[in-house]
Amino acid sequence: MKGKRISLADIANELGVSKTTVSFVLNGHAETKKISKKTQERVEALVAKYNYRPNAVARNLRLGSTKVIGLIVPDISNPYYAKIARMLEDQASDKGYHVIFGSSSESIERERSILAKFRQQSVDGILLASADVNSPHIEELAGSGLPVVLFDRIASSSEVKLSSIGVDNKSAMRQVTKRLLANGSKRIAMVCNHIGQLATDSRVEGYQEAMNDANIQMESNWLQEVNESAGKSMDTIMAELLNAKQPVDAVVFSNSLLAQDGLKSIHQNHAEQIANLQLGCFDKLDLFDYVTPKVVYAEQPNEAIVRSAFETLLAQLPGQAKQQKEPAACTKVLHEVKVAV
Amino acid sequence: MKGKRISLADIANELGVSKTTVSFVLNGHAETKKISKKTQERVEALVAKYNYRPNAVARNLRLGSTKVIGLIVPDISNPYYAKIARMLEDQASDKGYHVIFGSSSESIERERSILAKFRQQSVDGILLASADVNSPHIEELAGSGLPVVLFDRIASSSEVKLSSIGVDNKSAMRQVTKRLLANGSKRIAMVCNHIGQLATDSRVEGYQEAMNDANIQMESNWLQEVNESAGKSMDTIMAELLNAKQPVDAVVFSNSLLAQDGLKSIHQNHAEQIANLQLGCFDKLDLFDYVTPKVVYAEQPNEAIVRSAFETLLAQLPGQAKQQKEPAACTKVLHEVKVAV
DNA sequence: GTGAAAGCGCTAACAC
DNA sequence: GTGTTAGCGCTTTCAC
């Protein structure tokens, strides 16, 4: 059954025409190249008979474009990125692109390596949620000629000369915190991880701003960072916050994975306090629909983010015969979040 | 800056050697081809200077292998498949492979189209959780020469001549049901959908076997199939089971999506019965950690499944210079589930 | 209307 | 030790 895969040349030979002719027919140049109706039909018949499909690798080599775009995220199994992946797949396949993915595991080294591999594979472009947007390799990317759009993890305003699509993290967390305050909480703690990463830091700032605006004096242990290796597990943190003489009456989490962890910890060890506790979170989880207490969250317009990220990427690709004077200027977009519960 | 990407020929020219020499050095044939130390060093120096990386597309064309494997699942944003994707990525990258993915949305048409696209791109092999393992296009795959391994959604025992990796659905559901019985339930109903699909039917059998083994006479409406178009919504079914004079005291769901639906229905309409109700489910949901009543579930050994699926796929690939008499016989593996709560 | 031929960048058998 | 060369399968200019 195997047999050599049939090639365009085989078709041409069997028909007694040239590869050129077959190629023209296959690529819809039949009209412009004035291939006779009869020849067209003969070609199409044989193509159908053998169920011939052109070898994309050869085509790619010739054309210098693979119709593949790379998606690099910290972890594809994170439901947030998995959703992104799906949206991207849908958008991309509409335009005839495929998606190859890589998970950096928050490691710059792995990220660089994936990036390098993807370039070698000549992906047409890359959507990147970087493990560290401040790392120098991001700078280098800008001058590399490879179309790259940063999303989700984006760099502070100007500097980096790469297109970036994201949300206003600070504003989002400020809004969530304000909502919690409006609902009556006064002693609000924040649990995060990856302090030092821009997104996290911005969210922390948003929380702090909201607290300051409300004239609440934060206690020193209200800002917590999960760090297993330093013995700061979610359980430890929750115990510290909730077993105090004066426990906190609300907790905001800097991302949804933490919220999930936190919920588990609360249910396991602090169930009796659920009634008096508010929770807040950046980003949403399906889970929130089923669980007590209700969680106030900032919902990212992911569809819009992916859409503009992908469109921005397409715009950088060569061959988008537009007013391509410059190589598609570097776009920056911040989408607005929506607070919900 | 952009500039033309540098090629092997450029390196060779600048060095005044032939492409062969450079190629040999780059591919580690330096020793066997007895390239002089000095030439090696000169090549390596220039490669480093230009940060030259071979064009994988050209290489692929020449070698007929892309080092890319395709993952086709119903929906990459489904956390179950997202997890699988990540495990596969990790395994694959260890062996120098990349993963490209496609979501079929449970549509055979989309699945076929993705399959066709992936072949055109000359992926080296495919891991497929098919929208319908009984569809004829699966049969065709077997004779197509493209290495494919079925997983998760696998066909009934023999027939299909494709390697398949999955779990023993019947045994899994038998175990879950037995656990419910051991915990004291006597009147256990099962809610499923997709009766007629192999996986579902096996799970139903497992439930029935467990009930028979316990000498429990099942009542006629204990086996329920959700079917919106026939007016059998989850809410209707739950009402029928739980509002009876003699309500059931446990419900098992044939998959986790149903369990999620069922939980919602129970919480909305039958909250007072939660204390006297046991739940069972094939497969786990994060949700189960947070919700009452506790759910007994069969946990799939996903790591092991992915591992054997990938290994099986590798074994089908040409060039695994082993005792390749036959094109790697078609393997079938059923992994054992673990029951947990 | 159709074909010949020149590559895209790489590998590897076969010279020398 | 190193170079020549023939492709892998496709697109496309230019000729007829």
PDB file of N, CA, C and O (backbone and C1' of nucleotides) in Angstrom, chain A residues 8 19 52 59 62, chain D residues 9-13:
ATOM      1  N   LEU A   8       3.903  15.616  -8.557  1.00  0.00           N
ATOM      2  CA  LEU A   8       3.408  16.402  -9.675  1.00  0.00           C
ATOM      3  C   LEU A   8       3.997  15.904 -10.991  1.00  0.00           C
ATOM      4  O   LEU A   8       3.313  15.855 -12.021  1.00  0.00           O
ATOM      5  N   LYS A  19       5.244  19.591 -16.254  1.00  0.00           N
ATOM      6  CA  LYS A  19       4.941  19.934 -14.871  1.00  0.00           C
ATOM      7  C   LYS A  19       4.330  21.325 -14.786  1.00  0.00           C
ATOM      8  O   LYS A  19       3.441  21.588 -13.982  1.00  0.00           O
ATOM      9  N   TYR A  52      -4.166  13.072  -5.532  1.00  0.00           N
ATOM     10  CA  TYR A  52      -2.873  13.726  -5.399  1.00  0.00           C
ATOM     11  C   TYR A  52      -2.966  15.022  -4.606  1.00  0.00           C
ATOM     12  O   TYR A  52      -3.868  15.814  -4.797  1.00  0.00           O
ATOM     13  N   ARG A  59       6.906  22.803  -1.735  1.00  0.00           N
ATOM     14  CA  ARG A  59       6.278  24.079  -2.028  1.00  0.00           C
ATOM     15  C   ARG A  59       6.844  25.164  -1.106  1.00  0.00           C
ATOM     16  O   ARG A  59       7.185  26.266  -1.554  1.00  0.00           O
ATOM     17  N   ARG A  62      10.325  26.202  -2.075  1.00  0.00           N
ATOM     18  CA  ARG A  62      10.317  27.063  -3.251  1.00  0.00           C
ATOM     19  C   ARG A  62       9.800  28.464  -2.916  1.00  0.00           C
ATOM     20  O   ARG A  62      10.370  29.471  -3.290  1.00  0.00           O
TER      21      ARG A  62
ATOM     22  P    DG D   9      10.133  13.313  -4.418  1.00  0.00           P
ATOM     23  O5'  DG D   9       9.296  14.642  -4.667  1.00  0.00           O
ATOM     24  C5'  DG D   9       8.707  15.307  -3.567  1.00  0.00           C
ATOM     25  C4'  DG D   9       8.250  16.668  -4.012  1.00  0.00           C
ATOM     26  C3'  DG D   9       7.365  16.676  -5.254  1.00  0.00           C
ATOM     27  O3'  DG D   9       6.198  17.379  -4.906  1.00  0.00           O
ATOM     28  C1'  DG D   9       9.088  18.256  -5.465  1.00  0.00           C
ATOM     29  P    DC D  10       5.095  17.781  -5.917  1.00  0.00           P
ATOM     30  O5'  DC D  10       5.433  19.314  -6.126  1.00  0.00           O
ATOM     31  C5'  DC D  10       5.135  20.225  -5.086  1.00  0.00           C
ATOM     32  C4'  DC D  10       5.870  21.512  -5.302  1.00  0.00           C
ATOM     33  C3'  DC D  10       5.271  22.411  -6.370  1.00  0.00           C
ATOM     34  O3'  DC D  10       4.451  23.370  -5.715  1.00  0.00           O
ATOM     35  C1'  DC D  10       7.672  22.334  -6.470  1.00  0.00           C
ATOM     36  P    DT D  11       3.550  24.309  -6.663  1.00  0.00           P
ATOM     37  O5'  DT D  11       4.608  25.409  -7.129  1.00  0.00           O
ATOM     38  C5'  DT D  11       4.917  26.467  -6.219  1.00  0.00           C
ATOM     39  C4'  DT D  11       5.824  27.448  -6.902  1.00  0.00           C
ATOM     40  C3'  DT D  11       5.137  28.362  -7.908  1.00  0.00           C
ATOM     41  O3'  DT D  11       5.655  29.663  -7.645  1.00  0.00           O
ATOM     42  C1'  DT D  11       6.976  27.302  -8.932  1.00  0.00           C
ATOM     43  P    DT D  12       4.900  30.939  -8.182  1.00  0.00           P
ATOM     44  O5'  DT D  12       5.788  31.463  -9.380  1.00  0.00           O
ATOM     45  C5'  DT D  12       7.208  31.513  -9.215  1.00  0.00           C
ATOM     46  C4'  DT D  12       7.852  31.729 -10.568  1.00  0.00           C
ATOM     47  C3'  DT D  12       6.960  32.463 -11.585  1.00  0.00           C
ATOM     48  O3'  DT D  12       7.799  33.312 -12.332  1.00  0.00           O
ATOM     49  C1'  DT D  12       7.691  30.453 -12.503  1.00  0.00           C
ATOM     50  P    DT D  13       7.225  34.741 -12.832  1.00  0.00           P
ATOM     51  O5'  DT D  13       8.447  35.273 -13.716  1.00  0.00           O
ATOM     52  C5'  DT D  13       9.793  35.101 -13.258  1.00  0.00           C
ATOM     53  C4'  DT D  13      10.671  34.630 -14.401  1.00  0.00           C
ATOM     54  C3'  DT D  13      10.451  35.416 -15.707  1.00  0.00           C
ATOM     55  O3'  DT D  13      11.723  35.764 -16.249  1.00  0.00           O
ATOM     56  C1'  DT D  13      10.252  33.080 -16.097  1.00  0.00           C
TER      57       DT D  13
END
